[in-house]
Amino acid sequence: MIKILKNVYQKIIPERQLLQSDLLIGLTLAVVVLPQAIAFSTTLAGVPPYFGIYAAIWGVLITALFNSSKVFHGGPNSTLSAVLGVTLLPVAPQFGETYMGYALTLLLMAGLIQLLFWFIRPLSRLLDLMSEAVINGMIFGIGLFLILKSLTAFAGLPINTEIEWPLIIAWHNFLALLEIGNMHAIEVGLVTLISAIIVRAFDNTRNWGILIGIVAGTLYSQYLNSKYGLENTLIEQTADFSAIGFVFPSIPIFTQDALPDIITIMPGAVTLALLGLFQTVAAMRRMNRKMGQLVDSREGISADAISNCALPFLSSLPTCASFNRMWLMQSMGSSSRWVACSSAVFLLIFVLLFSDLIAIIPIPAMAAVIMIVGANMMRWEDVRPHFSNWPEASVFLTAFLSVHIFGLFGAVIVASSLAMLHFKWQKLHPSVFLDDNGVLSIRGSLYYGSLPYIESIVKNSLLENETLKLDITATTYIDPEGQRWLHEIESSNLITIIR
Amino acid sequence: MNHSNLKQFMIKMIPVGILITILSALYIIATVKHIERSTLRLKPVSLTAGCKTKLDKYQLKSGKYYISPYVTKQTGKQIRRAGYRPEDIRAIQRGCNIIDDLLGQDAKHISERWNSRRYIRGTHTSCDHCHQSIGDKQNATGQRLVGSLSLAASWVKADAYDRFTGLLLPYELRQMQCFINSSNGFKPNISDDIIRDITAYTRFLSVAVNLRTQHRYPEQGIDEIPVSATAKRGDDYVRGASLFRLKCANCHGARGFGTVINGRVIYPAVGGPNAFNRQSRNNFRFVSTILPGFICRNMPLGQEGTLSNQDCRDIAYFISNMPRPAGDKAGPLAALWQQMMMAILPRLVALVNQDEEAKPTSNLKTNENKTQVDQ
């Protein structure tokens, strides 16, 4: 019996060294997700910070438990939070009771739509129409977005909430950092950034980089505050979470009075659901290749759907796969999904027991951490292969730029359309070649689209050869129009078909 | 550590070193920029002619107390309010300059208007096009005019719920709407000096005319003209076009592109790429009561109050059909489309006009022939 229990224990709990490493990664994830959770809730979604915190606890736990990937998990997401804010802006005043009720309703509707994608397999297969170039372009774009978005917080300035023309706003933010930024805040951000960069440069301490950066930034900010006084340094600190409990039950609004508003926000729910799923499927595919694991992307869809159906009852933001946190897990060498779960537990412990300590972490230090996470997503070695093929390079660049012009959803649509167009173009031009024996071989599809191209080659070949053999053994697909054409040319007695 | 290990380590440290050097360089640039900014804010302010008159009238000067001559004249009492420090005076002066001359046409150097041009698109916008008399319009006897978009009155109602969006808007955020839509520009950071200076000036105005916070004054906003204030004949585009030709085209141009002489905006554009955008509340199609109200209260210059409510609604309806920037919320494609059409269509119209003028029978002469019109 003891032997069996020991075996089970050894199977569930990784080796001691691995466990230490996993716990460190979980701790880092909890630290990284904290500023994101607060920033996404208050600045993008227009809800109190505990929404983001609960998404980072319960959203992470649910999504991590409902799939078998080593790194896949959900959590607060900038795009989904922004969609929430934009959808509900005309409906109710932000941070109000009605607004929060509608936020939960919107989330529940999105969750139910995602459930449909899980139940109806062809729908979920449609989400696979995103190539690696599209996904990498988006990841690169999101990485840059995170860095640019953090500029104001890094400089101790209020966040510029204008969401249109993000690149222009980012440039304005950069100039604002140089011209009107709070120099004390900039110094705290730089201390965090430089400490983290130096610590991460050494293989032995790489994984401690972010934590040490945060500690260094916090200590420096405490030093500045003690020297000049908080009223003079004006360094913003993390919100006080002392009122947060283990769970905060909530109920979405579904009253008769609210029905017209609910109908108004329906398109927002569809956008929210699709945006979440696109990111989840893209992330699942990308992480599968990175980790050498094969997990069906439908597992990610189910995890997202279940999570987003449950979270409206737990006062939480919507969740979907987080590229940056999964990237961090992978780069730090995470060995199991318990890492994600441990990050949720760490965060819960943080907010329950150490809220006073969290409260003094300066916001510029958190912004510096988000910058590191963003830079971590922009790896040249991941995208270099795309530049050996120009159509793929164009798809990558389109996805990357579209993130900053059309947003994430726009990037998916524009770049996937370009990838599809390229694929269709290839299908329109199958490989057709004539050998020395007068055999014309067709490799590819013979269908209404490619027929004019094939017909012209056949016609030209007949000018040089009296008779011709048409080899269609390597033809992958022949549609009815192609079959009729084959029948016609066969009956002309000039061409022999090799089937 | 042997020699090869040390070499490898040094190679590995090169990118880290470059990164730290870049960050240090940025820190130095930021320090220099901050010093430049402090120097600029300490410099005496060269006032525009309008601001000099306005601030002299209110006797703005530093001291422990401030007593407004306007209030003394109106009430017969000397009411003492908290005074201003020299830096407050300079902020108020700079704010007044920005309202009067946002584009810095009267400035020796654009830095005198801080970064105002960074946040506006087009070449026509100035705050006092809408907030006339530098945000403090009065009649000859010093009575503040109803619905004159007074900045003083808007300051005292700051931090109130916006009646269109239901959002609680601080005064700084209210200015954003002007920057984004009326100026068809971008949001400055809420901490930007341009916002601080404008706020300082408007706050001073409210003190100078003795307004009380959270009170609603008739000069705040526009005295709007809803359909119910007309005979309910409906808004007439053709009549609006005719009235526009008669009453407005002389200054704003036949196509509403405004009048610019020697690079100075004399009359601002009400249509075209330099005008307010489609999402501005000035746009009749977006909010149908504001522009008619503005026209009735302030236009035509020198003949204010001569147009009927119906006239103003018709003109506003006609103006709203002029091409103009899309407004950012419409998305980048709509913005691009509008800009493209505004770049192409005027040229096509100019070509047609040239053909018309080439005809011997044509006597067509527009205001734009006499003045250089900015397109």
PDB file of N, CA and C in Angstrom, chain A residues 89-90 92-94 152 154 156-165 168-169 171-183 186-187 190 193-194 197-198 201-203 405-406, chain B residues 9 12-13 16 19-20 23-24 26-27 29-31 33-34 37 114-115 118-119 121 161 165-168 173 180 185-193 328-329 331-333 335-336:
ATOM      1  N   LEU A  89     -19.392  50.874 -22.986  1.00  0.00           N
ATOM      2  CA  LEU A  89     -19.278  52.328 -22.807  1.00  0.00           C
ATOM      3  C   LEU A  89     -20.589  53.065 -23.072  1.00  0.00           C
ATOM      4  N   PRO A  90     -21.300  52.742 -24.179  1.00  0.00           N
ATOM      5  CA  PRO A  90     -22.549  53.483 -24.410  1.00  0.00           C
ATOM      6  C   PRO A  90     -23.721  53.000 -23.552  1.00  0.00           C
ATOM      7  N   ALA A  92     -23.751  51.969 -19.987  1.00  0.00           N
ATOM      8  CA  ALA A  92     -23.841  52.391 -18.575  1.00  0.00           C
ATOM      9  C   ALA A  92     -22.543  53.059 -18.145  1.00  0.00           C
ATOM     10  N   PRO A  93     -22.585  53.881 -17.073  1.00  0.00           N
ATOM     11  CA  PRO A  93     -21.352  54.524 -16.599  1.00  0.00           C
ATOM     12  C   PRO A  93     -20.382  53.495 -16.019  1.00  0.00           C
ATOM     13  N   GLN A  94     -19.106  53.642 -16.394  1.00  0.00           N
ATOM     14  CA  GLN A  94     -18.087  52.677 -15.940  1.00  0.00           C
ATOM     15  C   GLN A  94     -17.983  52.653 -14.417  1.00  0.00           C
ATOM     16  N   THR A 152       3.497  54.993 -20.493  1.00  0.00           N
ATOM     17  CA  THR A 152       2.968  56.013 -19.585  1.00  0.00           C
ATOM     18  C   THR A 152       3.103  55.591 -18.124  1.00  0.00           C
ATOM     19  N   PHE A 154       5.243  53.586 -16.926  1.00  0.00           N
ATOM     20  CA  PHE A 154       6.679  53.618 -16.654  1.00  0.00           C
ATOM     21  C   PHE A 154       7.119  55.026 -16.250  1.00  0.00           C
ATOM     22  N   GLY A 156       5.191  57.242 -14.863  1.00  0.00           N
ATOM     23  CA  GLY A 156       4.359  57.769 -13.778  1.00  0.00           C
ATOM     24  C   GLY A 156       3.277  58.709 -14.277  1.00  0.00           C
ATOM     25  N   LEU A 157       2.868  58.525 -15.536  1.00  0.00           N
ATOM     26  CA  LEU A 157       1.821  59.380 -16.103  1.00  0.00           C
ATOM     27  C   LEU A 157       0.511  58.611 -16.175  1.00  0.00           C
ATOM     28  N   PRO A 158      -0.621  59.329 -16.217  1.00  0.00           N
ATOM     29  CA  PRO A 158      -1.884  58.613 -16.409  1.00  0.00           C
ATOM     30  C   PRO A 158      -1.886  57.931 -17.779  1.00  0.00           C
ATOM     31  N   ILE A 159      -2.597  56.812 -17.874  1.00  0.00           N
ATOM     32  CA  ILE A 159      -2.644  56.078 -19.147  1.00  0.00           C
ATOM     33  C   ILE A 159      -3.474  56.866 -20.148  1.00  0.00           C
ATOM     34  N   ASN A 160      -2.972  56.988 -21.364  1.00  0.00           N
ATOM     35  CA  ASN A 160      -3.745  57.637 -22.416  1.00  0.00           C
ATOM     36  C   ASN A 160      -4.757  56.623 -22.921  1.00  0.00           C
ATOM     37  N   THR A 161      -6.038  56.927 -22.716  1.00  0.00           N
ATOM     38  CA  THR A 161      -7.075  55.924 -23.007  1.00  0.00           C
ATOM     39  C   THR A 161      -7.522  55.930 -24.459  1.00  0.00           C
ATOM     40  N   GLU A 162      -6.910  56.758 -25.287  1.00  0.00           N
ATOM     41  CA  GLU A 162      -7.318  56.744 -26.695  1.00  0.00           C
ATOM     42  C   GLU A 162      -6.865  55.426 -27.314  1.00  0.00           C
ATOM     43  N   ILE A 163      -7.809  54.708 -27.939  1.00  0.00           N
ATOM     44  CA  ILE A 163      -7.440  53.384 -28.454  1.00  0.00           C
ATOM     45  C   ILE A 163      -7.218  53.399 -29.966  1.00  0.00           C
ATOM     46  N   GLU A 164      -7.630  54.506 -30.623  1.00  0.00           N
ATOM     47  CA  GLU A 164      -7.415  54.568 -32.059  1.00  0.00           C
ATOM     48  C   GLU A 164      -5.979  55.031 -32.338  1.00  0.00           C
ATOM     49  N   TRP A 165      -5.486  54.704 -33.494  1.00  0.00           N
ATOM     50  CA  TRP A 165      -4.136  55.072 -33.932  1.00  0.00           C
ATOM     51  C   TRP A 165      -3.107  54.762 -32.843  1.00  0.00           C
ATOM     52  N   ILE A 168       0.547  56.157 -33.201  1.00  0.00           N
ATOM     53  CA  ILE A 168       0.710  57.607 -33.000  1.00  0.00           C
ATOM     54  C   ILE A 168       0.636  57.927 -31.508  1.00  0.00           C
ATOM     55  N   ILE A 169      -0.337  57.312 -30.839  1.00  0.00           N
ATOM     56  CA  ILE A 169      -0.477  57.543 -29.396  1.00  0.00           C
ATOM     57  C   ILE A 169       0.781  57.061 -28.667  1.00  0.00           C
ATOM     58  N   TRP A 171       3.785  57.042 -29.854  1.00  0.00           N
ATOM     59  CA  TRP A 171       4.823  58.050 -30.090  1.00  0.00           C
ATOM     60  C   TRP A 171       4.601  59.254 -29.178  1.00  0.00           C
ATOM     61  N   HIS A 172       3.343  59.687 -29.053  1.00  0.00           N
ATOM     62  CA  HIS A 172       3.026  60.785 -28.135  1.00  0.00           C
ATOM     63  C   HIS A 172       3.403  60.403 -26.701  1.00  0.00           C
ATOM     64  N   ASN A 173       3.115  59.149 -26.342  1.00  0.00           N
ATOM     65  CA  ASN A 173       3.433  58.692 -24.984  1.00  0.00           C
ATOM     66  C   ASN A 173       4.938  58.713 -24.742  1.00  0.00           C
ATOM     67  N   PHE A 174       5.686  58.324 -25.769  1.00  0.00           N
ATOM     68  CA  PHE A 174       7.139  58.309 -25.648  1.00  0.00           C
ATOM     69  C   PHE A 174       7.653  59.746 -25.439  1.00  0.00           C
ATOM     70  N   LEU A 175       7.111  60.673 -26.237  1.00  0.00           N
ATOM     71  CA  LEU A 175       7.522  62.074 -26.083  1.00  0.00           C
ATOM     72  C   LEU A 175       7.103  62.605 -24.716  1.00  0.00           C
ATOM     73  N   ALA A 176       5.901  62.186 -24.263  1.00  0.00           N
ATOM     74  CA  ALA A 176       5.433  62.618 -22.944  1.00  0.00           C
ATOM     75  C   ALA A 176       6.371  62.093 -21.856  1.00  0.00           C
ATOM     76  N   LEU A 177       6.849  60.854 -22.042  1.00  0.00           N
ATOM     77  CA  LEU A 177       7.797  60.273 -21.072  1.00  0.00           C
ATOM     78  C   LEU A 177       9.044  61.154 -20.983  1.00  0.00           C
ATOM     79  N   LEU A 178       9.547  61.574 -22.147  1.00  0.00           N
ATOM     80  CA  LEU A 178      10.770  62.373 -22.145  1.00  0.00           C
ATOM     81  C   LEU A 178      10.527  63.789 -21.595  1.00  0.00           C
ATOM     82  N   GLU A 179       9.364  64.352 -21.915  1.00  0.00           N
ATOM     83  CA  GLU A 179       9.133  65.767 -21.621  1.00  0.00           C
ATOM     84  C   GLU A 179       8.486  66.030 -20.261  1.00  0.00           C
ATOM     85  N   ILE A 180       7.454  65.229 -19.945  1.00  0.00           N
ATOM     86  CA  ILE A 180       6.690  65.555 -18.733  1.00  0.00           C
ATOM     87  C   ILE A 180       6.623  64.405 -17.733  1.00  0.00           C
ATOM     88  N   GLY A 181       7.352  63.314 -18.040  1.00  0.00           N
ATOM     89  CA  GLY A 181       7.303  62.149 -17.136  1.00  0.00           C
ATOM     90  C   GLY A 181       7.819  62.512 -15.749  1.00  0.00           C
ATOM     91  N   ASN A 182       7.361  61.746 -14.755  1.00  0.00           N
ATOM     92  CA  ASN A 182       7.838  61.937 -13.389  1.00  0.00           C
ATOM     93  C   ASN A 182       9.221  61.277 -13.291  1.00  0.00           C
ATOM     94  N   MET A 183      10.266  62.093 -13.091  1.00  0.00           N
ATOM     95  CA  MET A 183      11.625  61.552 -13.127  1.00  0.00           C
ATOM     96  C   MET A 183      11.858  60.489 -12.051  1.00  0.00           C
ATOM     97  N   ILE A 186      10.417  57.372 -13.459  1.00  0.00           N
ATOM     98  CA  ILE A 186      11.290  56.854 -14.524  1.00  0.00           C
ATOM     99  C   ILE A 186      12.506  56.151 -13.911  1.00  0.00           C
ATOM    100  N   GLU A 187      13.034  56.754 -12.853  1.00  0.00           N
ATOM    101  CA  GLU A 187      14.208  56.130 -12.203  1.00  0.00           C
ATOM    102  C   GLU A 187      13.833  54.755 -11.620  1.00  0.00           C
ATOM    103  N   LEU A 190      13.543  52.346 -14.430  1.00  0.00           N
ATOM    104  CA  LEU A 190      14.860  51.986 -14.981  1.00  0.00           C
ATOM    105  C   LEU A 190      15.613  51.036 -14.055  1.00  0.00           C
ATOM    106  N   LEU A 193      14.089  47.691 -14.597  1.00  0.00           N
ATOM    107  CA  LEU A 193      14.422  47.169 -15.923  1.00  0.00           C
ATOM    108  C   LEU A 193      15.872  46.712 -15.980  1.00  0.00           C
ATOM    109  N   ILE A 194      16.768  47.577 -15.515  1.00  0.00           N
ATOM    110  CA  ILE A 194      18.203  47.248 -15.617  1.00  0.00           C
ATOM    111  C   ILE A 194      18.560  46.075 -14.701  1.00  0.00           C
ATOM    112  N   ILE A 197      17.312  42.979 -16.408  1.00  0.00           N
ATOM    113  CA  ILE A 197      18.113  42.649 -17.600  1.00  0.00           C
ATOM    114  C   ILE A 197      19.446  42.009 -17.184  1.00  0.00           C
ATOM    115  N   ILE A 198      20.088  42.592 -16.170  1.00  0.00           N
ATOM    116  CA  ILE A 198      21.389  42.057 -15.745  1.00  0.00           C
ATOM    117  C   ILE A 198      21.228  40.654 -15.157  1.00  0.00           C
ATOM    118  N   ALA A 201      20.704  38.003 -17.681  1.00  0.00           N
ATOM    119  CA  ALA A 201      21.834  37.730 -18.578  1.00  0.00           C
ATOM    120  C   ALA A 201      22.638  36.513 -18.126  1.00  0.00           C
ATOM    121  N   PHE A 202      22.502  36.122 -16.871  1.00  0.00           N
ATOM    122  CA  PHE A 202      23.237  34.962 -16.359  1.00  0.00           C
ATOM    123  C   PHE A 202      22.307  33.745 -16.342  1.00  0.00           C
ATOM    124  N   ASP A 203      22.818  32.632 -16.900  1.00  0.00           N
ATOM    125  CA  ASP A 203      21.984  31.423 -17.010  1.00  0.00           C
ATOM    126  C   ASP A 203      21.457  30.957 -15.651  1.00  0.00           C
ATOM    127  N   ILE A 405      -2.925  48.548 -36.298  1.00  0.00           N
ATOM    128  CA  ILE A 405      -3.821  49.408 -37.091  1.00  0.00           C
ATOM    129  C   ILE A 405      -5.279  48.980 -36.903  1.00  0.00           C
ATOM    130  N   PHE A 406      -5.524  47.682 -37.021  1.00  0.00           N
ATOM    131  CA  PHE A 406      -6.908  47.196 -36.953  1.00  0.00           C
ATOM    132  C   PHE A 406      -7.235  46.474 -35.646  1.00  0.00           C
TER     133      PHE A 406
ATOM    134  N   PHE B   9      31.700  35.152 -22.287  1.00  0.00           N
ATOM    135  CA  PHE B   9      30.893  35.965 -21.378  1.00  0.00           C
ATOM    136  C   PHE B   9      30.806  37.417 -21.871  1.00  0.00           C
ATOM    137  N   LYS B  12      28.491  37.697 -24.750  1.00  0.00           N
ATOM    138  CA  LYS B  12      27.100  37.603 -24.284  1.00  0.00           C
ATOM    139  C   LYS B  12      26.633  38.919 -23.649  1.00  0.00           C
ATOM    140  N   MET B  13      27.602  39.613 -23.063  1.00  0.00           N
ATOM    141  CA  MET B  13      27.243  40.851 -22.365  1.00  0.00           C
ATOM    142  C   MET B  13      27.082  42.056 -23.306  1.00  0.00           C
ATOM    143  N   VAL B  16      23.509  43.212 -23.700  1.00  0.00           N
ATOM    144  CA  VAL B  16      23.063  43.778 -22.415  1.00  0.00           C
ATOM    145  C   VAL B  16      23.639  45.180 -22.247  1.00  0.00           C
ATOM    146  N   LEU B  19      21.880  47.636 -24.516  1.00  0.00           N
ATOM    147  CA  LEU B  19      20.550  47.957 -23.978  1.00  0.00           C
ATOM    148  C   LEU B  19      20.647  48.961 -22.826  1.00  0.00           C
ATOM    149  N   ILE B  20      21.597  48.697 -21.937  1.00  0.00           N
ATOM    150  CA  ILE B  20      21.756  49.593 -20.784  1.00  0.00           C
ATOM    151  C   ILE B  20      22.225  50.975 -21.243  1.00  0.00           C
ATOM    152  N   LEU B  23      19.187  52.775 -22.613  1.00  0.00           N
ATOM    153  CA  LEU B  23      18.317  53.233 -21.515  1.00  0.00           C
ATOM    154  C   LEU B  23      18.935  54.437 -20.801  1.00  0.00           C
ATOM    155  N   SER B  24      20.261  54.391 -20.620  1.00  0.00           N
ATOM    156  CA  SER B  24      20.928  55.522 -19.960  1.00  0.00           C
ATOM    157  C   SER B  24      20.832  56.769 -20.827  1.00  0.00           C
ATOM    158  N   LEU B  26      18.487  57.476 -22.943  1.00  0.00           N
ATOM    159  CA  LEU B  26      17.106  57.981 -22.850  1.00  0.00           C
ATOM    160  C   LEU B  26      16.910  58.758 -21.546  1.00  0.00           C
ATOM    161  N   TYR B  27      17.526  58.249 -20.480  1.00  0.00           N
ATOM    162  CA  TYR B  27      17.418  58.947 -19.185  1.00  0.00           C
ATOM    163  C   TYR B  27      18.034  60.338 -19.289  1.00  0.00           C
ATOM    164  N   ILE B  29      18.438  62.122 -22.064  1.00  0.00           N
ATOM    165  CA  ILE B  29      17.570  62.959 -22.926  1.00  0.00           C
ATOM    166  C   ILE B  29      16.377  63.471 -22.115  1.00  0.00           C
ATOM    167  N   ALA B  30      15.782  62.563 -21.324  1.00  0.00           N
ATOM    168  CA  ALA B  30      14.621  62.957 -20.510  1.00  0.00           C
ATOM    169  C   ALA B  30      15.014  64.066 -19.533  1.00  0.00           C
ATOM    170  N   THR B  31      16.209  63.930 -18.927  1.00  0.00           N
ATOM    171  CA  THR B  31      16.671  64.970 -17.973  1.00  0.00           C
ATOM    172  C   THR B  31      16.807  66.313 -18.683  1.00  0.00           C
ATOM    173  N   LYS B  33      15.353  67.293 -21.467  1.00  0.00           N
ATOM    174  CA  LYS B  33      14.019  67.786 -21.868  1.00  0.00           C
ATOM    175  C   LYS B  33      13.285  68.402 -20.674  1.00  0.00           C
ATOM    176  N   HIS B  34      13.450  67.784 -19.506  1.00  0.00           N
ATOM    177  CA  HIS B  34      12.791  68.316 -18.307  1.00  0.00           C
ATOM    178  C   HIS B  34      13.355  69.688 -17.935  1.00  0.00           C
ATOM    179  N   ARG B  37      11.966  72.216 -20.295  1.00  0.00           N
ATOM    180  CA  ARG B  37      10.573  72.507 -19.945  1.00  0.00           C
ATOM    181  C   ARG B  37      10.492  73.449 -18.743  1.00  0.00           C
ATOM    182  N   TRP B 114       3.504  75.347 -26.208  1.00  0.00           N
ATOM    183  CA  TRP B 114       3.870  74.003 -25.778  1.00  0.00           C
ATOM    184  C   TRP B 114       3.728  73.064 -26.974  1.00  0.00           C
ATOM    185  N   ASN B 115       3.021  71.924 -26.853  1.00  0.00           N
ATOM    186  CA  ASN B 115       3.011  70.978 -27.979  1.00  0.00           C
ATOM    187  C   ASN B 115       1.664  70.964 -28.688  1.00  0.00           C
ATOM    188  N   ARG B 118       0.980  69.140 -31.940  1.00  0.00           N
ATOM    189  CA  ARG B 118       1.113  67.680 -31.941  1.00  0.00           C
ATOM    190  C   ARG B 118      -0.265  67.010 -31.836  1.00  0.00           C
ATOM    191  N   TYR B 119      -1.201  67.707 -31.201  1.00  0.00           N
ATOM    192  CA  TYR B 119      -2.477  67.059 -30.884  1.00  0.00           C
ATOM    193  C   TYR B 119      -3.620  67.464 -31.806  1.00  0.00           C
ATOM    194  N   ARG B 121      -4.965  67.779 -35.952  1.00  0.00           N
ATOM    195  CA  ARG B 121      -4.729  67.534 -37.376  1.00  0.00           C
ATOM    196  C   ARG B 121      -5.343  68.694 -38.137  1.00  0.00           C
ATOM    197  N   TYR B 161     -21.466  64.588 -14.509  1.00  0.00           N
ATOM    198  CA  TYR B 161     -21.784  63.512 -15.447  1.00  0.00           C
ATOM    199  C   TYR B 161     -22.065  64.097 -16.823  1.00  0.00           C
ATOM    200  N   THR B 165     -22.887  60.611 -22.650  1.00  0.00           N
ATOM    201  CA  THR B 165     -22.341  59.272 -22.411  1.00  0.00           C
ATOM    202  C   THR B 165     -22.649  58.748 -21.014  1.00  0.00           C
ATOM    203  N   GLY B 166     -23.080  59.618 -20.134  1.00  0.00           N
ATOM    204  CA  GLY B 166     -23.380  59.176 -18.765  1.00  0.00           C
ATOM    205  C   GLY B 166     -22.122  58.964 -17.942  1.00  0.00           C
ATOM    206  N   LEU B 167     -20.960  59.384 -18.483  1.00  0.00           N
ATOM    207  CA  LEU B 167     -19.715  59.152 -17.756  1.00  0.00           C
ATOM    208  C   LEU B 167     -19.373  60.351 -16.881  1.00  0.00           C
ATOM    209  N   LEU B 168     -18.739  60.055 -15.777  1.00  0.00           N
ATOM    210  CA  LEU B 168     -18.273  61.139 -14.912  1.00  0.00           C
ATOM    211  C   LEU B 168     -16.977  61.666 -15.520  1.00  0.00           C
ATOM    212  N   LEU B 173     -10.680  65.689 -18.912  1.00  0.00           N
ATOM    213  CA  LEU B 173     -11.198  64.767 -19.923  1.00  0.00           C
ATOM    214  C   LEU B 173     -12.185  65.456 -20.854  1.00  0.00           C
ATOM    215  N   ILE B 180     -10.044  65.689 -29.728  1.00  0.00           N
ATOM    216  CA  ILE B 180     -10.249  64.540 -30.621  1.00  0.00           C
ATOM    217  C   ILE B 180     -11.219  64.872 -31.749  1.00  0.00           C
ATOM    218  N   GLY B 185      -8.218  65.780 -33.716  1.00  0.00           N
ATOM    219  CA  GLY B 185      -6.829  65.496 -33.351  1.00  0.00           C
ATOM    220  C   GLY B 185      -6.685  64.278 -32.469  1.00  0.00           C
ATOM    221  N   PHE B 186      -5.745  64.374 -31.538  1.00  0.00           N
ATOM    222  CA  PHE B 186      -5.447  63.264 -30.641  1.00  0.00           C
ATOM    223  C   PHE B 186      -5.549  63.718 -29.191  1.00  0.00           C
ATOM    224  N   LYS B 187      -5.725  62.733 -28.330  1.00  0.00           N
ATOM    225  CA  LYS B 187      -5.800  63.027 -26.903  1.00  0.00           C
ATOM    226  C   LYS B 187      -4.414  63.353 -26.366  1.00  0.00           C
ATOM    227  N   PRO B 188      -4.200  64.526 -25.760  1.00  0.00           N
ATOM    228  CA  PRO B 188      -2.927  64.701 -25.051  1.00  0.00           C
ATOM    229  C   PRO B 188      -2.988  63.902 -23.751  1.00  0.00           C
ATOM    230  N   ASN B 189      -1.828  63.630 -23.180  1.00  0.00           N
ATOM    231  CA  ASN B 189      -1.838  62.981 -21.878  1.00  0.00           C
ATOM    232  C   ASN B 189      -2.513  63.926 -20.892  1.00  0.00           C
ATOM    233  N   ILE B 190      -3.269  63.360 -19.970  1.00  0.00           N
ATOM    234  CA  ILE B 190      -4.051  64.169 -19.043  1.00  0.00           C
ATOM    235  C   ILE B 190      -3.132  65.043 -18.168  1.00  0.00           C
ATOM    236  N   SER B 191      -1.868  64.645 -18.040  1.00  0.00           N
ATOM    237  CA  SER B 191      -0.915  65.443 -17.250  1.00  0.00           C
ATOM    238  C   SER B 191      -0.162  66.447 -18.097  1.00  0.00           C
ATOM    239  N   ASP B 192      -0.454  66.517 -19.379  1.00  0.00           N
ATOM    240  CA  ASP B 192       0.326  67.397 -20.257  1.00  0.00           C
ATOM    241  C   ASP B 192       0.145  68.855 -19.846  1.00  0.00           C
ATOM    242  N   ASP B 193       1.215  69.644 -20.071  1.00  0.00           N
ATOM    243  CA  ASP B 193       1.175  71.059 -19.685  1.00  0.00           C
ATOM    244  C   ASP B 193       0.072  71.819 -20.406  1.00  0.00           C
ATOM    245  N   ASP B 328     -12.112  59.223 -35.303  1.00  0.00           N
ATOM    246  CA  ASP B 328     -11.319  58.017 -35.089  1.00  0.00           C
ATOM    247  C   ASP B 328     -12.120  56.776 -34.757  1.00  0.00           C
ATOM    248  N   LYS B 329     -13.286  56.971 -34.128  1.00  0.00           N
ATOM    249  CA  LYS B 329     -14.030  55.783 -33.710  1.00  0.00           C
ATOM    250  C   LYS B 329     -14.587  55.025 -34.921  1.00  0.00           C
ATOM    251  N   GLY B 331     -12.880  54.024 -37.270  1.00  0.00           N
ATOM    252  CA  GLY B 331     -11.867  53.054 -37.678  1.00  0.00           C
ATOM    253  C   GLY B 331     -10.946  53.599 -38.752  1.00  0.00           C
ATOM    254  N   PRO B 332      -9.799  52.949 -38.914  1.00  0.00           N
ATOM    255  CA  PRO B 332      -8.784  53.466 -39.841  1.00  0.00           C
ATOM    256  C   PRO B 332      -9.228  53.452 -41.297  1.00  0.00           C
ATOM    257  N   LEU B 333     -10.069  52.469 -41.681  1.00  0.00           N
ATOM    258  CA  LEU B 333     -10.465  52.389 -43.093  1.00  0.00           C
ATOM    259  C   LEU B 333     -11.367  53.563 -43.454  1.00  0.00           C
ATOM    260  N   ALA B 335     -11.449  56.421 -41.949  1.00  0.00           N
ATOM    261  CA  ALA B 335     -10.618  57.631 -41.909  1.00  0.00           C
ATOM    262  C   ALA B 335      -9.852  57.785 -43.215  1.00  0.00           C
ATOM    263  N   LEU B 336      -9.289  56.672 -43.658  1.00  0.00           N
ATOM    264  CA  LEU B 336      -8.512  56.695 -44.905  1.00  0.00           C
ATOM    265  C   LEU B 336      -9.405  57.067 -46.090  1.00  0.00           C
TER     266      LEU B 336
END
